[in-house]
CSV table of C-alpha atoms in Angstrom, one decimal:
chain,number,residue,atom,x,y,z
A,53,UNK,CA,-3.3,0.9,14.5
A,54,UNK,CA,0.0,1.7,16.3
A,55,UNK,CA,-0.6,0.1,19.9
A,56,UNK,CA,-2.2,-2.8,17.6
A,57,UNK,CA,1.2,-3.2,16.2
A,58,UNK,CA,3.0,-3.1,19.6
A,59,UNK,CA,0.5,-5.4,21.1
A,60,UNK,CA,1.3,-7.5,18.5
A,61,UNK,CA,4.8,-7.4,18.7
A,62,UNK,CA,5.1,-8.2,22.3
A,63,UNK,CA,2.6,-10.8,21.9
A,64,UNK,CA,4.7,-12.7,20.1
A,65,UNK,CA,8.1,-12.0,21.9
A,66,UNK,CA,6.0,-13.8,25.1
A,67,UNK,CA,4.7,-16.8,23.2
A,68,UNK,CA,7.5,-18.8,24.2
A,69,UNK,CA,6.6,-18.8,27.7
A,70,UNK,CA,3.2,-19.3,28.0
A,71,UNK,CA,0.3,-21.4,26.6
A,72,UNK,CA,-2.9,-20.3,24.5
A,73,UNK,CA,-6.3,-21.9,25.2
A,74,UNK,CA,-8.9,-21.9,22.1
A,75,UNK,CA,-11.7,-24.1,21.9
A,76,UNK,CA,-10.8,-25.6,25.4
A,77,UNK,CA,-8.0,-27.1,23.8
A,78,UNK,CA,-4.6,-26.2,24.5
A,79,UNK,CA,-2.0,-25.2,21.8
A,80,UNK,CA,1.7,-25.0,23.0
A,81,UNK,CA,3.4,-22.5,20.6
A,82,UNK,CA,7.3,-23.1,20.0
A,83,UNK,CA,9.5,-20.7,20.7
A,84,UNK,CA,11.1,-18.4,18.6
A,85,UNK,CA,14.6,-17.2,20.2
A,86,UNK,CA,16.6,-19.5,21.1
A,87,UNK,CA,20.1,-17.7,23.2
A,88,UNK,CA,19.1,-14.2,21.7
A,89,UNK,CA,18.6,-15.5,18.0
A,90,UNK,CA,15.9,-15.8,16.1
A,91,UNK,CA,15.3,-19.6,14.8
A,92,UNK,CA,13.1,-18.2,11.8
A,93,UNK,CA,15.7,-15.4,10.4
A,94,UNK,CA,12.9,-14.1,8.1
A,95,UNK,CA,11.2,-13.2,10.9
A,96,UNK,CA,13.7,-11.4,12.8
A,97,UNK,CA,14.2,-9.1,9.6
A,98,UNK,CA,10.4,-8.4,10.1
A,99,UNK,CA,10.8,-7.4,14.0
A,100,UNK,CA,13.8,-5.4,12.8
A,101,UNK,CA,11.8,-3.5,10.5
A,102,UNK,CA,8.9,-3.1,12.5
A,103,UNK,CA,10.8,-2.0,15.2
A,104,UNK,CA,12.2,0.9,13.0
A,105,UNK,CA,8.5,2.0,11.7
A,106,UNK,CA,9.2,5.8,11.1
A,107,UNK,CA,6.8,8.7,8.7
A,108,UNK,CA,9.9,8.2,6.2
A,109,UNK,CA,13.1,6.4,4.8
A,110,UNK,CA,14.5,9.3,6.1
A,111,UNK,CA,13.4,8.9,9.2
A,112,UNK,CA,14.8,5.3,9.3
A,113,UNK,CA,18.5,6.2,8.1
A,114,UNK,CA,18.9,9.0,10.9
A,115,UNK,CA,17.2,7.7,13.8
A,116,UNK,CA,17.8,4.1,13.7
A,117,UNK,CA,20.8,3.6,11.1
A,118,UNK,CA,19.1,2.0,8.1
A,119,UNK,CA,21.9,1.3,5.3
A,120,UNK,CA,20.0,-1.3,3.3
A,121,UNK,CA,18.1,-0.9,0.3
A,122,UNK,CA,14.8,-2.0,0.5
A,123,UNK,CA,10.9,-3.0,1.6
A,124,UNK,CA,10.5,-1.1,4.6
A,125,UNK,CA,7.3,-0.2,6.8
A,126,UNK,CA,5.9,3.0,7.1
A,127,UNK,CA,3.3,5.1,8.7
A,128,UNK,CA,1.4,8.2,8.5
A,129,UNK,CA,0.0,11.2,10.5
A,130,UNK,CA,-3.2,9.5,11.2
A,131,UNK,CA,-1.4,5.8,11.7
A,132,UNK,CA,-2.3,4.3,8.4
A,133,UNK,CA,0.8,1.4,8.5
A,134,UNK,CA,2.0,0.8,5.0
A,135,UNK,CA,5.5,-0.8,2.8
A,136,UNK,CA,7.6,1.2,0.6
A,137,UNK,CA,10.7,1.2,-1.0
A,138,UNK,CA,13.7,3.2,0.8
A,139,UNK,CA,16.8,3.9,-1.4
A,140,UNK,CA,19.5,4.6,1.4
A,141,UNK,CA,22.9,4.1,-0.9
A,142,UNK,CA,22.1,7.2,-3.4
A,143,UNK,CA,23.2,10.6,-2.4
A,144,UNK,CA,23.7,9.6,0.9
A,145,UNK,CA,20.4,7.4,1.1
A,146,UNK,CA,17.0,8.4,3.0
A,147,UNK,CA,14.8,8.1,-0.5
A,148,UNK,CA,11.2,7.0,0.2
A,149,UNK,CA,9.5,5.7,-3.4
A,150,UNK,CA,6.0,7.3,-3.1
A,151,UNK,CA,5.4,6.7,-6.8
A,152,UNK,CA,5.4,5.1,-10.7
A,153,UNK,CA,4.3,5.7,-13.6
A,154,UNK,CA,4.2,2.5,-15.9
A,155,UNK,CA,2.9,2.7,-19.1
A,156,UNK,CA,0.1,-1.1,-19.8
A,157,UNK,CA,-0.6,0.2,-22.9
A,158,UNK,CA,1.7,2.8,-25.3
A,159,UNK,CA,-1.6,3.1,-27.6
A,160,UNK,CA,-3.6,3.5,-25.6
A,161,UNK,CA,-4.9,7.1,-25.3
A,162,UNK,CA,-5.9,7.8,-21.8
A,163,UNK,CA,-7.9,4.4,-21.4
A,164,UNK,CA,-7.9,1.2,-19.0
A,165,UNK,CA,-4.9,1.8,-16.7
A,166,UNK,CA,-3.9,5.4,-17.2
A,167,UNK,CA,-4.2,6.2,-13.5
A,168,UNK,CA,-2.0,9.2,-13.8
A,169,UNK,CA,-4.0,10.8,-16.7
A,170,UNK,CA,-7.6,9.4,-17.2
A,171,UNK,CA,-8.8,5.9,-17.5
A,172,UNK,CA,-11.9,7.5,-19.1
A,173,UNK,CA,-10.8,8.7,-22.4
A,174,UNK,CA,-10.8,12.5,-23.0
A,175,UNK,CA,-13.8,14.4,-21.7
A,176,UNK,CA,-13.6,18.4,-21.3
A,177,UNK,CA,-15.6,17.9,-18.6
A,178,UNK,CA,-13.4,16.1,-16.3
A,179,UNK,CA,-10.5,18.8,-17.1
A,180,UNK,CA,-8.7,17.3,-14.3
A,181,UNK,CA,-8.7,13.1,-15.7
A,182,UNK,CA,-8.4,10.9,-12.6
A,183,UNK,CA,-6.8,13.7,-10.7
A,184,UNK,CA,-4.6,11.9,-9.3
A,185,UNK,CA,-1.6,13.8,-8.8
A,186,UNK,CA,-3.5,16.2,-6.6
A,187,UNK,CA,-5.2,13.8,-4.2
A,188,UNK,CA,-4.7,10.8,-1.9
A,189,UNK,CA,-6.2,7.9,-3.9
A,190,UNK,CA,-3.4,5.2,-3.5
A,191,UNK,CA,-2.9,2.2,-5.5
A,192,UNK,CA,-0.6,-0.5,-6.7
A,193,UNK,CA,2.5,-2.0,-4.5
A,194,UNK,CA,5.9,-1.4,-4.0
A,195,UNK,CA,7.5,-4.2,-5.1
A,196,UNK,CA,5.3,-4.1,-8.2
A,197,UNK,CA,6.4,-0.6,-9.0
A,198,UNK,CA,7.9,-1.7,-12.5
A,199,UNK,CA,4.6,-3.6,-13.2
A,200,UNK,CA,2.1,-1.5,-12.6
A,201,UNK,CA,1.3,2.6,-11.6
A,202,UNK,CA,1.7,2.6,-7.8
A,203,UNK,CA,1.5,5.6,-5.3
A,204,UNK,CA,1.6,5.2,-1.7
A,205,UNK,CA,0.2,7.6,1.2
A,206,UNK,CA,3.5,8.7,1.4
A,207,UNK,CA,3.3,10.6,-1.9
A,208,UNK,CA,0.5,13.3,0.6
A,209,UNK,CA,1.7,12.7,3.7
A,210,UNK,CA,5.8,12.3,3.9
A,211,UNK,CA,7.6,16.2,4.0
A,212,UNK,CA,10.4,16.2,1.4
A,213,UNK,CA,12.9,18.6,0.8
A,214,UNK,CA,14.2,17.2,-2.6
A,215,UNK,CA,13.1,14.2,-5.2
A,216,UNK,CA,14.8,11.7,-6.9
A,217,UNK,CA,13.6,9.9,-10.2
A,218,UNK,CA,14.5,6.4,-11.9
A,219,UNK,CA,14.0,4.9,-15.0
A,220,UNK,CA,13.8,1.1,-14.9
A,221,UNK,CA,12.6,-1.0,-17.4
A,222,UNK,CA,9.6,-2.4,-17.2
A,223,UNK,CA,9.0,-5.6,-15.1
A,224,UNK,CA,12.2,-5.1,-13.6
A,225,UNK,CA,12.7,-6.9,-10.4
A,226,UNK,CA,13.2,-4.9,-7.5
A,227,UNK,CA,16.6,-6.0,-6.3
A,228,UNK,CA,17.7,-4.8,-9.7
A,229,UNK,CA,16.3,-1.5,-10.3
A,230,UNK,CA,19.1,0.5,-8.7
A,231,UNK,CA,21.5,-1.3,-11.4
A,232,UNK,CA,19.0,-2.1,-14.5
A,233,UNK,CA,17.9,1.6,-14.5
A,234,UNK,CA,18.6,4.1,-17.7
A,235,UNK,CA,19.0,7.3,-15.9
A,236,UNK,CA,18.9,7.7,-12.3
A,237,UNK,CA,19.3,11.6,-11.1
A,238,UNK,CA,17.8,13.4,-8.0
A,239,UNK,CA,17.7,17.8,-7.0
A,240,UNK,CA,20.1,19.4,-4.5
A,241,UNK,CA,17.8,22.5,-4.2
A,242,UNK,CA,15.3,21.7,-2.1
A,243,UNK,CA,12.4,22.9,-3.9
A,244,UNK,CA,10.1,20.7,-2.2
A,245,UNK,CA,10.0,21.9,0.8
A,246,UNK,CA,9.8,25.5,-1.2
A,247,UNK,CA,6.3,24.1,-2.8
A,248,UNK,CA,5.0,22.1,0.4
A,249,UNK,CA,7.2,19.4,0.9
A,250,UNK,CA,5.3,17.0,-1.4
A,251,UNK,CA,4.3,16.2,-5.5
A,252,UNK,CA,0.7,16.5,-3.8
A,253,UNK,CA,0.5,20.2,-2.3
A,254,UNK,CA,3.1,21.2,-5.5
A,255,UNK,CA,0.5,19.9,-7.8
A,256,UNK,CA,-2.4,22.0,-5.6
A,257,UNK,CA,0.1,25.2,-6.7
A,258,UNK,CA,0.4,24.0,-9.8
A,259,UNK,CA,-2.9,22.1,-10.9
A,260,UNK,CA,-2.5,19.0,-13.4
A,261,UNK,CA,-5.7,20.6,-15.5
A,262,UNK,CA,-6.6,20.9,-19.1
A,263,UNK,CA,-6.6,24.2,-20.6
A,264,UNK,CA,-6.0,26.0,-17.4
A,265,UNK,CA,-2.6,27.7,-19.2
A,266,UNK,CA,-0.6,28.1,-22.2
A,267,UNK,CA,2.2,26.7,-23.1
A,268,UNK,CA,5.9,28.5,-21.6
A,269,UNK,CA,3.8,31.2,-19.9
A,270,UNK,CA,1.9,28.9,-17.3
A,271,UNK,CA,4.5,26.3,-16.5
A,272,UNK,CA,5.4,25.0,-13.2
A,273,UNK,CA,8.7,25.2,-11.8
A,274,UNK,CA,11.7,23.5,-13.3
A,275,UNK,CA,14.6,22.5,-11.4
A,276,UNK,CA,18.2,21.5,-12.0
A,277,UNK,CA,19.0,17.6,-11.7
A,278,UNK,CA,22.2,16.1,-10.1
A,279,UNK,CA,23.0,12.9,-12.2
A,280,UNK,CA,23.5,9.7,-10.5
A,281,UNK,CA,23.1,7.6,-13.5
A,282,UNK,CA,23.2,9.1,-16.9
A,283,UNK,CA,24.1,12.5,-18.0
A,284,UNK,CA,22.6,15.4,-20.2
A,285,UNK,CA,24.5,13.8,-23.6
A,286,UNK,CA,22.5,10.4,-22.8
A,287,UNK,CA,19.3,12.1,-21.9
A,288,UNK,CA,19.1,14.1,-24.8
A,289,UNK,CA,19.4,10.9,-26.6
A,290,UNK,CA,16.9,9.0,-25.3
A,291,UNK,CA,14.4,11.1,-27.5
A,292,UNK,CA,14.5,11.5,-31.4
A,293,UNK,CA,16.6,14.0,-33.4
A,294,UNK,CA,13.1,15.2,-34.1
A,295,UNK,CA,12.6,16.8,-30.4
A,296,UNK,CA,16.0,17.2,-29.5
A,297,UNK,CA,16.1,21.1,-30.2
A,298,UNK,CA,12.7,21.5,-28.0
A,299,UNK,CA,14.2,21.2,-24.7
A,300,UNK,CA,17.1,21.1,-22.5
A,301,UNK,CA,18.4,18.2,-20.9
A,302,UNK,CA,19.9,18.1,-16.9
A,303,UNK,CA,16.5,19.7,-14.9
A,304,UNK,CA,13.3,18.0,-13.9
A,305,UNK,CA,9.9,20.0,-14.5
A,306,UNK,CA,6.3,20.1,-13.2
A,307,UNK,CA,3.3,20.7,-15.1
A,308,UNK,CA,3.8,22.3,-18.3
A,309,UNK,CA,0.8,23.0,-21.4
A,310,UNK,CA,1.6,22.2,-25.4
A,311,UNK,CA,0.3,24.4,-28.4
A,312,UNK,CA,-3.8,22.8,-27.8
A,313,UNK,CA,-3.3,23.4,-24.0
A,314,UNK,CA,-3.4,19.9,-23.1
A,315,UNK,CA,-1.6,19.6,-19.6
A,316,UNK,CA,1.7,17.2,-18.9
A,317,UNK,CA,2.3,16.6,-15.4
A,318,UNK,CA,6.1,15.9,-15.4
A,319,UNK,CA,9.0,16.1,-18.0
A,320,UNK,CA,11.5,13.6,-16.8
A,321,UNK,CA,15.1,14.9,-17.1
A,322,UNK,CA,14.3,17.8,-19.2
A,323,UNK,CA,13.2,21.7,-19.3
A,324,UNK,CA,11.2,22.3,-22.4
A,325,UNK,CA,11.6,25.0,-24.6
A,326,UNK,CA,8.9,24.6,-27.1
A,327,UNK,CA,5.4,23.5,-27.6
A,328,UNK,CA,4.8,19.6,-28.5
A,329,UNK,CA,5.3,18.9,-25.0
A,330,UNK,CA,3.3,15.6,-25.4
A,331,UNK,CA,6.3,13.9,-27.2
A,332,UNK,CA,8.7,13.9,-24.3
A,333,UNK,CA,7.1,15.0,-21.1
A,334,UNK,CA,4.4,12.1,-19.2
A,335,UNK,CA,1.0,12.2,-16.9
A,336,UNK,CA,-1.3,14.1,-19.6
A,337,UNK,CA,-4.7,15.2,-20.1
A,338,UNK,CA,-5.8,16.6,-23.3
A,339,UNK,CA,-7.3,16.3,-26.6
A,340,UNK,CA,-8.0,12.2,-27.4
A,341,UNK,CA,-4.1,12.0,-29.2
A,342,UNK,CA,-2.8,13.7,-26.4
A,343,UNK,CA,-4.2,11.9,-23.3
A,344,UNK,CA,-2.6,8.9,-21.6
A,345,UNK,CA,0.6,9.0,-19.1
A,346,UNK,CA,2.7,8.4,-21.8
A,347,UNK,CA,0.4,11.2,-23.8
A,348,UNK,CA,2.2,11.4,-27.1
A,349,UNK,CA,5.5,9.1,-26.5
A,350,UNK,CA,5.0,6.2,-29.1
A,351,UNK,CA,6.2,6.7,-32.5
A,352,UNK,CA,9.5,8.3,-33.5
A,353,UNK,CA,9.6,10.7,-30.5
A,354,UNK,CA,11.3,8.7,-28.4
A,355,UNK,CA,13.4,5.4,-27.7
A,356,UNK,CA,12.3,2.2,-26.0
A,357,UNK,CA,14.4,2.9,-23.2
A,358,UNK,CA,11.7,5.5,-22.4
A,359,UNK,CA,8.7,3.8,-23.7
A,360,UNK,CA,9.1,0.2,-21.9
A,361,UNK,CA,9.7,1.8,-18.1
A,362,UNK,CA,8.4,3.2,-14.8
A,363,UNK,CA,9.6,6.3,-14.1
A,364,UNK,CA,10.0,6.1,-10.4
A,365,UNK,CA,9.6,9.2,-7.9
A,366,UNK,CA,11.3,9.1,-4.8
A,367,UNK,CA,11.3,12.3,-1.8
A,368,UNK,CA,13.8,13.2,0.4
């Protein structure tokens, strides 16, 4: 796939100086520079980008100086070429998206769309929904991140040391997200590289499975959160009055169980210290009121601010 892409690239720097025979006609292609500039400026941004193809946004801010926010192209270990989202203003930049979580269908319970739980329904027999935060199935696209559940190969393949998480509204454009989000935080502590470097081996630690734990003794790691927009006072507030005294704002955590041992994958913003996990943590599978990525979210749990966005996960 790579020399393809270099083929292709030099291909079309020459095509200025020489002619192209198909059908045994000839076709005289027009050039594209003219002095060193490039006539079509869309399509110098796409040499540009190309020419910084790297394994992560990372990758792109320290070895060839990316400042821009942005659609950039990526690649894997075994050359699979692919576009993602890098955030280099936050935190010093270098954020791939490899991920979100966007709820079609707050009813729903774990039906038609529920990628990150089960599109299925409940079935104790598929313990593990869709599974897929613990393998490589990819879906969606970047810039429809806000629209739809997305994950890219980078969510398996990139080595992180940290994440960072948004939460945008729904349908958002993507040129807006940064600004349009609700909360905005990321982790300092590098407990991704602690757990594999990646959502994918963490969640192989720390399996995303019905009734394989109880609630506050089997839960996953929780980690402090460094706010970039937002703060514990707001967070707290996102949820109802109801919930409020059943966690602690200012940490992201991984995988915890409620009271029926249905499993969440994530709890956005939030370390919880009691049992109806479903009301304020996302990515469940568990009995049929508890199933769905937004498992038990609609109601008076929590605000629309919650409810009506993709919660985007980003690695560093």
């Amino acid at each position: 796939m790579l020399l393809r892409i270099i083929f292709m690239i030099c291909a079309v720097c020459l095509v200025h100086r020489y002619q192209f025979f198909i059908s045994g006609g000839v076709v005289t292609v027009k050039p594209i520079l003219a002095n060193g500039t490039y006539l079509n400026p869309e399509l110098g941004k796409y040499h540009a980008r190309l020419r910084a193809l790297s394994r992560s946004c990372r990758d792109i801010k320290e070895k060839f100086g990316g400042t821009t926010d942005g659609i950039y192209y990526l690649t894997t270990a075994n050359g699979v070429m692919y576009q993602a989202f890098c955030d280099m203003t936050t935190a010093g930049g270098g954020w791939t998206l490899v991920a979100s979580v966007h709820e079609n269908n707050i009813n729903g319970k774990c039906t038609l769309g529920d990628r990150w739980s089960s599109e299925q329904g409940f079935d104790p027999k598929r313990p593990d929904g869709e599974g897929t935060w613990m393998n490589t199935a990819t879906f969606g696209t970047a810039e429809g991140a806000t629209s739809d559940d997305y994950k890219n190969p980078g969510y398996y393949d990139i080595t992180g040391d940290d994440v960072s998480v948004w939460h945008v509204p729904n349908d958002a454009q993507l040129q807006n997200w940064a600004s349009s989000a609700t909360l905005r935080y990321h982790t300092e502590t590098k407990f991704l590289k602690q757990n594999g470097g990646s959502l994918y081996h963490l969640f192989k630690k720390y399996p995303v499975r019905f009734g394989a734990g109880e609630c506050k003794d089997d839960s996953g790691p929780s980690i402090p959160v460094v706010y970039d927009k937002g703060d514990q006072d707001s967070t707290k507030n996102l949820y109802a009055s109801t919930v409020r005294d059943q966690f602690e704002p200012g940490f992201v955590t991984f995988r915890v169980f409620n009271k029926k041992k249905a499993v969440m994958a994530l709890c956005s913003g939030i370390k919880p210290t009691g049992c109806n996990t479903e009301h304020y943590c996302i990515g469940g599978v568990g009995q049929p009121d508890q199933c769905g990525d937004f498992a038990g979210l609609p109601g008076d749990s929590s605000s629309k601010e919650i409810t009506e966005a993709a919660v985007l996960i980003f690695y560093r």
